[in-house]
Tab-separated table of C-alpha atoms and ligand atoms in Angstrom:
chain	number	residue	atom	x	y	z
A	1	MET	CA	88.707	34.733	19.453
A	2	GLY	CA	87.524	35.612	22.731
A	3	LEU	CA	90.313	32.253	23.193
A	4	LEU	CA	92.880	34.322	21.743
A	5	SER	CA	92.761	37.095	23.807
A	6	ASN	CA	92.056	35.756	27.108
A	7	SER	CA	94.819	33.670	26.798
A	8	LEU	CA	96.729	36.996	25.317
A	9	LEU	CA	95.579	38.284	28.863
A	10	ALA	CA	96.540	35.450	30.977
A	11	LEU	CA	100.398	35.451	29.557
A	12	LEU	CA	100.192	38.844	29.287
A	13	VAL	CA	99.503	38.987	33.040
A	14	THR	CA	102.032	36.139	34.210
A	15	ALA	CA	104.896	38.321	32.731
A	16	GLY	CA	103.590	41.402	34.775
A	17	LEU	CA	102.187	43.926	31.769
A	18	VAL	CA	99.345	44.290	32.862
A	19	VAL	CA	98.614	47.357	34.408
A	20	ALA	CA	97.028	47.704	37.433
A	21	GLY	CA	94.095	50.469	36.434
A	22	GLU	CA	92.823	47.983	34.118
A	23	GLN	CA	91.997	45.472	36.758
A	24	CYS	CA	90.512	48.327	39.459
A	25	SER	CA	86.807	47.001	40.145
A	26	PRO	CA	84.421	48.991	42.284
A	27	GLU	CA	85.662	46.398	44.878
A	28	THR	CA	89.358	46.843	44.613
A	29	THR	CA	89.690	50.792	44.880
A	30	ALA	CA	90.657	52.182	47.898
A	31	PHE	CA	88.841	55.673	49.306
A	32	ARG	CA	91.019	58.241	51.353
A	33	LYS	CA	89.561	58.996	54.102
A	34	ASP	CA	88.949	62.214	56.070
A	35	TRP	CA	91.258	62.543	58.718
A	36	ARG	CA	88.891	62.868	61.224
A	37	ALA	CA	87.402	59.424	59.556
A	38	LEU	CA	90.446	57.424	60.944
A	39	ASN	CA	90.455	56.356	64.900
A	40	ALA	CA	93.799	56.778	67.250
A	41	HIS	CA	95.647	54.213	65.838
A	42	GLU	CA	95.129	54.961	62.519
A	43	ARG	CA	96.234	58.260	62.315
A	44	THR	CA	99.396	56.981	64.509
A	45	GLU	CA	100.256	55.075	61.944
A	46	TYR	CA	100.116	57.487	59.669
A	47	ILE	CA	102.505	59.823	61.671
A	48	GLU	CA	104.890	57.040	62.414
A	49	ALA	CA	105.403	56.675	58.625
A	50	VAL	CA	105.800	60.086	57.980
A	51	TRP	CA	108.341	59.770	60.681
A	52	CYS	CA	109.605	56.540	59.096
A	53	LEU	CA	110.300	58.625	55.837
A	54	ARG	CA	112.088	61.565	57.663
A	55	ARG	CA	114.727	58.081	59.105
A	56	GLN	CA	114.844	56.472	55.618
A	57	PRO	CA	118.351	58.265	53.777
A	58	ALA	CA	117.407	60.778	50.035
A	59	HIS	CA	117.582	58.909	46.596
A	60	LEU	CA	118.863	62.446	45.314
A	61	PRO	CA	123.095	62.985	45.934
A	62	ASN	CA	124.194	65.124	48.934
A	63	ASN	CA	127.438	66.697	47.093
A	64	GLU	CA	124.763	68.430	44.905
A	65	TYR	CA	121.755	69.140	46.669
A	66	PRO	CA	123.393	69.645	50.567
A	67	GLY	CA	120.098	70.528	51.898
A	68	VAL	CA	118.534	67.239	51.159
A	69	ARG	CA	119.427	65.162	54.380
A	70	ASP	CA	116.868	62.255	53.966
A	71	ARG	CA	113.690	60.701	51.647
A	72	LEU	CA	111.327	62.670	52.755
A	73	ASP	CA	113.825	65.858	51.440
A	74	ASP	CA	113.686	64.624	48.554
A	75	PHE	CA	110.153	65.170	47.375
A	76	VAL	CA	110.326	68.614	49.256
A	77	ALA	CA	113.405	68.588	46.136
A	78	THR	CA	111.202	68.153	43.572
A	79	HIS	CA	108.694	70.152	44.324
A	80	ILE	CA	110.931	73.126	45.026
A	81	ASN	CA	112.574	71.813	41.031
A	82	TYR	CA	109.317	72.672	39.314
A	83	THR	CA	107.503	74.879	40.820
A	84	THR	CA	106.948	77.364	38.194
A	85	ALA	CA	105.784	74.417	35.813
A	86	ILE	CA	102.994	73.046	37.706
A	87	HIS	CA	100.613	75.759	39.812
A	88	ALA	CA	98.579	78.328	38.835
A	89	ASN	CA	98.438	76.924	35.415
A	90	ALA	CA	97.434	73.869	33.997
A	91	LEU	CA	99.653	71.366	35.761
A	92	LEU	CA	98.600	72.489	39.600
A	93	LEU	CA	96.030	69.020	39.506
A	94	PRO	CA	97.539	66.497	37.509
A	95	TRP	CA	101.366	67.060	39.044
A	96	HIS	CA	100.689	67.418	42.353
A	97	ARG	CA	97.469	64.464	42.358
A	98	HIS	CA	100.951	62.337	41.065
A	99	PHE	CA	103.527	63.759	43.822
A	100	THR	CA	101.078	62.779	46.704
A	101	TYR	CA	100.470	59.113	45.335
A	102	LEU	CA	104.054	59.030	45.065
A	103	TRP	CA	104.531	59.969	48.457
A	104	GLU	CA	101.725	57.520	49.815
A	105	THR	CA	103.140	54.706	47.623
A	106	ALA	CA	106.344	55.744	49.339
A	107	LEU	CA	104.535	55.450	52.879
A	108	ARG	CA	103.464	52.366	51.707
A	109	GLU	CA	106.026	50.471	49.654
A	110	GLU	CA	109.361	51.898	51.693
A	111	CYS	CA	107.803	52.208	54.989
A	112	GLY	CA	105.020	50.019	55.584
A	113	TYR	CA	101.883	52.116	56.168
A	114	LYS	CA	98.905	49.926	55.273
A	115	GLY	CA	96.809	52.937	55.271
A	116	TYR	CA	96.487	55.488	52.542
A	117	VAL	CA	96.543	59.611	52.539
A	118	PRO	CA	94.326	61.092	54.759
A	119	TYR	CA	92.873	64.585	53.652
A	120	TRP	CA	92.400	67.979	55.852
A	121	ASN	CA	87.937	68.448	54.816
A	122	TRP	CA	88.375	72.286	54.460
A	123	PRO	CA	84.627	73.346	55.776
A	124	ALA	CA	84.588	70.655	58.262
A	125	THR	CA	87.459	72.539	60.225
A	126	THR	CA	85.236	75.377	62.165
A	127	ASN	CA	88.593	75.651	64.667
A	128	LEU	CA	91.954	74.912	63.911
A	129	THR	CA	93.220	74.430	67.632
A	130	GLU	CA	90.186	72.225	68.438
A	131	ASP	CA	89.965	70.044	65.035
A	132	PRO	CA	91.742	66.951	65.220
A	133	LEU	CA	94.317	67.255	62.322
A	134	PHE	CA	95.348	70.322	64.206
A	135	ASP	CA	94.775	70.033	67.748
A	136	GLY	CA	98.510	69.578	69.026
A	137	SER	CA	97.366	66.283	70.010
A	138	PRO	CA	99.523	63.186	70.221
A	139	THR	CA	96.894	62.053	66.975
A	140	SER	CA	96.963	65.480	65.550
A	141	ILE	CA	99.659	66.323	62.760
A	142	SER	CA	101.071	69.326	65.470
A	143	GLY	CA	98.968	72.903	66.371
A	144	ASN	CA	99.890	75.988	65.749
A	145	GLY	CA	103.387	77.637	66.288
A	146	ALA	CA	103.704	79.859	69.151
A	147	TYR	CA	102.124	83.315	69.009
A	148	ASP	CA	104.604	85.583	68.025
A	149	PRO	CA	103.525	89.708	68.329
A	150	ASN	CA	106.456	90.425	65.461
A	151	GLU	CA	104.876	88.626	63.200
A	152	LYS	CA	103.797	90.741	59.857
A	153	PRO	CA	100.325	91.705	57.623
A	154	ARG	CA	101.267	89.294	54.996
A	155	CYS	CA	101.394	91.780	51.544
A	156	ASP	CA	100.580	90.389	48.462
A	157	PRO	CA	100.547	92.697	45.548
A	158	PRO	CA	97.522	92.092	43.436
A	159	TYR	CA	95.640	90.438	46.683
A	160	GLY	CA	96.059	93.220	48.618
A	161	CYS	CA	97.447	92.796	52.943
A	162	GLU	CA	96.125	89.896	55.159
A	163	ALA	CA	96.381	90.125	58.874
A	164	PRO	CA	98.754	87.764	60.677
A	165	GLY	CA	97.482	84.298	61.908
A	166	THR	CA	97.618	83.988	65.575
A	167	GLY	CA	101.357	81.980	65.560
A	168	GLY	CA	104.023	82.898	63.883
A	169	GLY	CA	106.701	80.801	66.143
A	170	CYS	CA	107.964	77.438	66.183
A	171	VAL	CA	104.872	74.466	65.855
A	172	THR	CA	105.326	73.896	70.040
A	173	SER	CA	102.685	70.190	70.287
A	174	GLY	CA	101.968	67.345	69.024
A	175	PRO	CA	104.324	64.318	66.891
A	176	PHE	CA	105.737	67.439	65.205
A	177	LYS	CA	107.205	68.948	67.526
A	178	ASP	CA	110.612	68.623	66.840
A	179	PHE	CA	110.034	68.253	62.876
A	180	GLU	CA	113.065	70.467	60.918
A	181	VAL	CA	112.425	72.231	58.023
A	182	HIS	CA	116.189	71.826	56.220
A	183	LEU	CA	115.161	73.716	52.727
A	184	GLY	CA	114.060	76.972	52.538
A	185	PRO	CA	113.176	80.003	52.633
A	186	PHE	CA	112.189	80.891	48.980
A	187	ASN	CA	111.310	85.135	48.585
A	188	ASN	CA	107.397	84.097	46.677
A	189	SER	CA	107.957	87.548	45.129
A	190	HIS	CA	110.422	85.500	43.365
A	191	ALA	CA	108.024	82.820	41.769
A	192	GLY	CA	106.714	83.760	38.324
A	193	PRO	CA	106.525	82.214	34.522
A	194	HIS	CA	110.323	82.949	33.871
A	195	ALA	CA	111.922	83.032	37.222
A	196	THR	CA	114.804	80.571	37.626
A	197	LEU	CA	115.821	78.850	40.611
A	198	PRO	CA	118.244	81.062	43.293
A	199	GLU	CA	121.742	79.828	43.866
A	200	SER	CA	120.275	79.056	47.880
A	201	ALA	CA	118.531	76.364	46.218
A	202	TRP	CA	119.499	73.697	47.590
A	203	ASP	CA	121.054	74.570	50.911
A	204	TYR	CA	121.199	72.994	53.745
A	205	ASN	CA	119.074	75.556	55.883
A	206	PRO	CA	117.778	73.160	59.355
A	207	ARG	CA	114.845	75.146	61.484
A	208	CYS	CA	111.602	74.242	63.421
A	209	LEU	CA	109.045	74.351	61.654
A	210	LYS	CA	106.721	77.965	61.849
A	211	ARG	CA	102.772	77.642	61.669
A	212	SER	CA	100.479	80.842	61.843
A	213	PHE	CA	96.769	79.660	61.810
A	214	ASN	CA	94.292	81.774	60.178
A	215	GLN	CA	90.764	80.800	60.655
A	216	PRO	CA	89.440	83.738	58.860
A	217	ILE	CA	91.424	82.580	55.618
A	218	LEU	CA	89.434	79.128	55.851
A	219	ASP	CA	86.309	80.125	57.336
A	220	ARG	CA	86.279	83.331	53.701
A	221	THR	CA	87.444	81.154	51.243
A	222	ASN	CA	86.930	77.472	51.507
A	223	ASN	CA	83.629	77.485	53.489
A	224	GLU	CA	81.178	74.499	51.953
A	225	ALA	CA	79.510	77.058	49.363
A	226	ALA	CA	83.124	77.203	46.973
A	227	MET	CA	82.907	73.150	47.796
A	228	LYS	CA	79.642	73.579	45.720
A	229	ARG	CA	80.884	75.827	43.130
A	230	LEU	CA	83.736	73.645	42.565
A	231	LEU	CA	81.578	70.897	41.701
A	232	ASP	CA	78.573	72.619	40.240
A	233	ALA	CA	81.986	74.632	38.084
A	234	PRO	CA	80.549	73.906	34.109
A	235	ASP	CA	84.586	73.032	33.039
A	236	MET	CA	88.422	73.770	33.856
A	237	ASP	CA	88.641	76.612	33.390
A	238	GLY	CA	85.755	77.228	35.754
A	239	PHE	CA	86.896	75.057	38.190
A	240	LEU	CA	90.005	76.304	38.192
A	241	ASP	CA	88.819	80.352	38.709
A	242	VAL	CA	87.531	78.748	42.465
A	243	MET	CA	90.490	76.264	43.481
A	244	ASP	CA	93.769	78.309	42.129
A	245	PRO	CA	93.280	81.125	39.282
A	246	SER	CA	95.803	81.746	36.995
A	247	ASP	CA	94.988	86.124	36.758
A	248	LYS	CA	95.139	86.284	40.136
A	249	SER	CA	92.114	88.450	40.538
A	250	HIS	CA	91.410	86.157	43.660
A	251	ILE	CA	92.910	83.678	46.345
A	252	GLY	CA	91.887	79.843	45.417
A	253	THR	CA	90.699	77.419	47.658
A	254	HIS	CA	94.688	75.699	46.578
A	255	GLY	CA	96.408	78.956	47.892
A	256	ALA	CA	93.846	79.507	51.129
A	257	GLY	CA	94.627	76.497	52.207
A	258	HIS	CA	97.930	77.050	52.141
A	259	ARG	CA	97.278	81.102	54.540
A	260	THR	CA	95.142	79.176	56.671
A	261	ILE	CA	98.134	77.171	58.349
A	262	GLY	CA	100.662	79.893	57.818
A	263	LYS	CA	104.636	80.465	57.531
A	264	ASP	CA	106.006	77.175	56.263
A	265	MET	CA	102.836	75.899	54.896
A	266	THR	CA	102.954	79.415	52.382
A	267	ASP	CA	106.503	79.058	50.803
A	268	VAL	CA	105.383	78.404	47.692
A	269	TYR	CA	108.733	76.055	46.835
A	270	SER	CA	109.538	74.098	49.768
A	271	SER	CA	105.932	74.320	51.971
A	272	PRO	CA	105.989	69.950	51.236
A	273	GLN	CA	108.242	70.860	54.544
A	274	ASP	CA	105.101	71.408	56.476
A	275	PRO	CA	103.189	67.602	56.936
A	276	ALA	CA	99.753	69.670	56.674
A	277	PHE	CA	100.857	69.398	52.781
A	278	MET	CA	99.728	66.469	51.550
A	279	LEU	CA	96.860	66.333	53.365
A	280	HIS	CA	95.719	69.974	51.933
A	281	HIS	CA	96.550	68.042	48.345
A	282	ALA	CA	94.466	65.220	49.433
A	283	MET	CA	91.681	67.748	49.627
A	284	ILE	CA	92.435	69.710	46.103
A	285	ASP	CA	92.793	65.732	44.902
A	286	ARG	CA	89.112	64.737	46.709
A	287	MET	CA	87.647	67.743	45.314
A	288	TRP	CA	88.445	67.343	41.352
A	289	THR	CA	88.165	63.683	41.443
A	290	LEU	CA	84.444	63.926	43.161
A	291	TRP	CA	83.861	67.315	40.490
A	292	GLN	CA	84.725	63.880	37.501
A	293	GLU	CA	83.285	61.549	38.718
A	294	ARG	CA	79.930	64.211	38.324
A	295	ASP	CA	80.353	64.069	34.963
A	296	ILE	CA	82.612	61.420	33.769
A	297	ASP	CA	82.528	62.202	30.015
A	298	ASN	CA	83.041	65.656	29.920
A	299	ARG	CA	85.481	66.460	33.330
A	300	ARG	CA	88.345	62.702	33.451
A	301	ASN	CA	89.957	64.776	30.113
A	302	ALA	CA	89.081	67.724	30.804
A	303	LEU	CA	92.076	70.227	30.672
A	304	ASN	CA	92.547	74.506	30.793
A	305	GLY	CA	95.829	76.311	30.583
A	306	THR	CA	99.858	75.861	29.670
A	307	ASP	CA	102.399	74.425	31.815
A	308	VAL	CA	103.859	78.021	32.805
A	309	MET	CA	102.857	79.679	36.135
A	310	TYR	CA	99.955	82.232	35.907
A	311	ASN	CA	99.523	80.607	31.664
A	312	PRO	CA	101.137	83.465	29.993
A	313	ALA	CA	99.827	84.034	27.021
A	314	SER	CA	102.881	82.764	25.268
A	315	ALA	CA	102.905	79.093	26.097
A	316	PRO	CA	101.187	76.415	24.723
A	317	LEU	CA	98.496	74.528	25.867
A	318	VAL	CA	98.803	71.206	27.561
A	319	THR	CA	97.062	68.376	26.546
A	320	LEU	CA	96.669	64.708	27.442
A	321	ASP	CA	100.222	64.209	25.470
A	322	HIS	CA	102.141	66.915	28.181
A	323	VAL	CA	104.810	65.190	29.746
A	324	LEU	CA	104.843	65.485	33.318
A	325	ASN	CA	108.558	65.269	35.701
A	326	PHE	CA	108.936	63.905	39.272
A	327	GLY	CA	113.340	64.382	39.437
A	328	CYS	CA	114.467	60.980	41.008
A	329	LEU	CA	110.770	59.656	42.811
A	330	ASP	CA	109.954	58.593	39.449
A	331	ARG	CA	109.778	58.551	35.066
A	332	PRO	CA	108.070	61.182	33.422
A	333	ARG	CA	104.593	60.487	33.306
A	334	THR	CA	102.049	61.800	30.412
A	335	VAL	CA	98.898	63.932	31.811
A	336	ARG	CA	96.699	60.935	29.993
A	337	GLU	CA	98.154	58.676	33.511
A	338	VAL	CA	96.952	60.933	36.018
A	339	MET	CA	93.588	61.616	34.730
A	340	ASP	CA	91.347	58.943	36.256
A	341	THR	CA	91.936	58.088	39.610
A	342	ARG	CA	90.975	54.085	38.866
A	343	GLY	CA	93.054	53.581	36.011
A	344	HIS	CA	96.939	53.216	34.617
A	345	ASP	CA	99.112	52.380	38.123
A	346	TYR	CA	95.821	53.993	40.591
A	347	CYS	CA	92.966	53.076	41.997
A	348	TYR	CA	92.061	55.254	44.332
A	349	SER	CA	88.799	57.006	45.290
A	350	TYR	CA	87.310	59.640	47.578
A	351	HIS	CA	83.472	59.773	49.433
B	1	LIG	C1	88.386	77.645	69.245
B	1	LIG	O1	88.471	77.220	70.085
B	1	LIG	C2	89.751	77.954	71.366
B	1	LIG	C3	90.126	76.840	71.978
B	1	LIG	O2	88.842	75.771	72.891
B	1	LIG	C4	88.939	79.126	71.810
B	1	LIG	O3	89.769	79.520	72.545
B	1	LIG	C5	89.022	79.957	70.430
B	1	LIG	O4	87.767	81.139	71.088
B	1	LIG	C6	87.662	79.396	69.331
B	1	LIG	N1	87.313	79.974	68.427
B	1	LIG	C7	86.980	80.449	67.568
B	1	LIG	C8	86.840	81.432	66.337
B	1	LIG	O5	85.738	79.466	67.904
B	2	LIG	C1	111.986	89.685	46.832
B	2	LIG	O1	112.304	88.509	45.574
B	2	LIG	C2	111.302	90.093	44.884
B	2	LIG	C3	111.424	89.990	43.249
B	2	LIG	O2	112.762	89.638	43.019
B	2	LIG	C4	112.607	91.114	45.146
B	2	LIG	O3	111.811	92.384	44.978
B	2	LIG	C5	112.316	91.520	47.118
B	2	LIG	O4	113.748	92.500	47.275
B	2	LIG	C6	113.154	90.043	47.461
B	2	LIG	N1	112.739	89.860	48.679
B	2	LIG	C7	113.822	89.490	49.525
B	2	LIG	C8	112.976	89.308	50.962
B	2	LIG	O5	114.443	88.418	49.215
B	3	LIG	C1	90.176	77.397	28.961
B	3	LIG	O1	88.846	78.601	29.627
B	3	LIG	C2	89.014	79.579	28.902
B	3	LIG	C3	87.692	80.414	29.112
B	3	LIG	O2	86.567	80.217	29.011
B	3	LIG	C4	88.574	79.073	27.212
B	3	LIG	O3	88.541	80.594	26.311
B	3	LIG	C5	89.719	78.394	26.865
B	3	LIG	O4	89.371	78.324	25.017
B	3	LIG	C6	90.079	77.326	27.466
B	3	LIG	N1	91.023	76.452	26.689
B	3	LIG	C7	90.945	75.646	26.698
B	3	LIG	C8	91.891	74.696	26.071
B	3	LIG	O5	90.309	74.321	26.610
B	4	LIG	C1	114.837	69.019	38.615
B	4	LIG	O1	114.647	69.464	37.193
B	4	LIG	C2	115.703	69.303	35.578
B	4	LIG	C3	115.331	69.239	34.602
B	4	LIG	O2	113.311	68.339	34.727
B	4	LIG	C4	116.160	67.659	36.271
B	4	LIG	O3	116.959	67.452	35.151
B	4	LIG	C5	117.012	67.682	37.854
B	4	LIG	O4	117.323	65.899	37.443
B	4	LIG	C6	115.789	67.584	38.416
B	4	LIG	N1	116.122	67.924	39.638
B	4	LIG	C7	115.547	67.223	41.521
B	4	LIG	C8	115.832	67.684	42.494
B	4	LIG	O5	114.383	66.930	40.882
B	5	LIG	CU1	102.784	72.814	44.623
């Protein structure tokens, strides 16, 4: 019996039928790193790989998606397409985990990148303009936008208004100074449970990348106490209440990270256009992974909510069998396939 299953396993391995996850061991697990833990060479390699993706041709057809100009835009368009199914609900974590993984895989397989997606360590970022990730130096992912005295306070009805950040204009320093965004902008207040994409969703609208750093939002929402609340959350409902509440009662660490960078990062549809997006989502994935690893039996498969934005009562609850779509980026995946960062196709974790 043992012999038989061993030779069967050997056969399956030879045939390439054994999924990578079954071979994931502590020795082969990749660890995604904090940007501040990368040396200058590693930081430059990541930056170069992002620019490389920008130079690769899109897979989406240009006649249907005129605003999609390159491989990076394939990711932006995919996120736009599924926006109202993957935010402020049960799918935020599973969908974005796989999205970040597909990005990492594209950097590695299509651009020869040797590393993994780094993450933006929120509570360690005590001064954005001096932070190695955002200081505008050649080894950062660029700095603030130029100061725009006319930037308006940001007002979202359930949360009230927030003072504008310290930028508001085009990013003027660092490797992404001349980085163009192509899609959007979208109207965030349009996003909701039953929103359909506007006619203009795929229009080509080239313009500079804009940011408006807002340190107070980060200090208030993504601090060490919030990290502790995430890790101590007794269940997924509690975890999401800190990360991305569906009831709009307050801003979660997910939304606050987007607002901390400001402007293009606050566009719920097209925010993956800012190179900060994937590092922010790697941090979100890190907090989820660390939470899961603290109590695997109870937390690995924990889900709470629906596949509709803000979890309307009419929407069914998401289960492990729920299918996640990734458009041109990948075949559909079940939620089950993405719950374990060391199972199925994955073999990575975080410290
Ligand atoms: C952040 O650093 C900049 C540049 O050194 C400085 O001007 C600014 O006052 C600092 N901000 C905070 C909140 O400490
Ligand atoms: C955004 O959408 C909301 C709700 O559909 C609408 O009331 C508002 O006028 C729109 N704003 C802009 C700038 O188009
Ligand atoms: C999600 O959390 C809410 C509030 O704690 C709870 O009532 C509900 O049963 C949970 N749903 C699932 C599927 O765990
Ligand atoms: C948008 O979603 C639909 C339905 O899943 C799919 O047919 C289409 O290819 C998607 N487009 C993009 C750009 O992902
Ligand atoms: Cu998103």
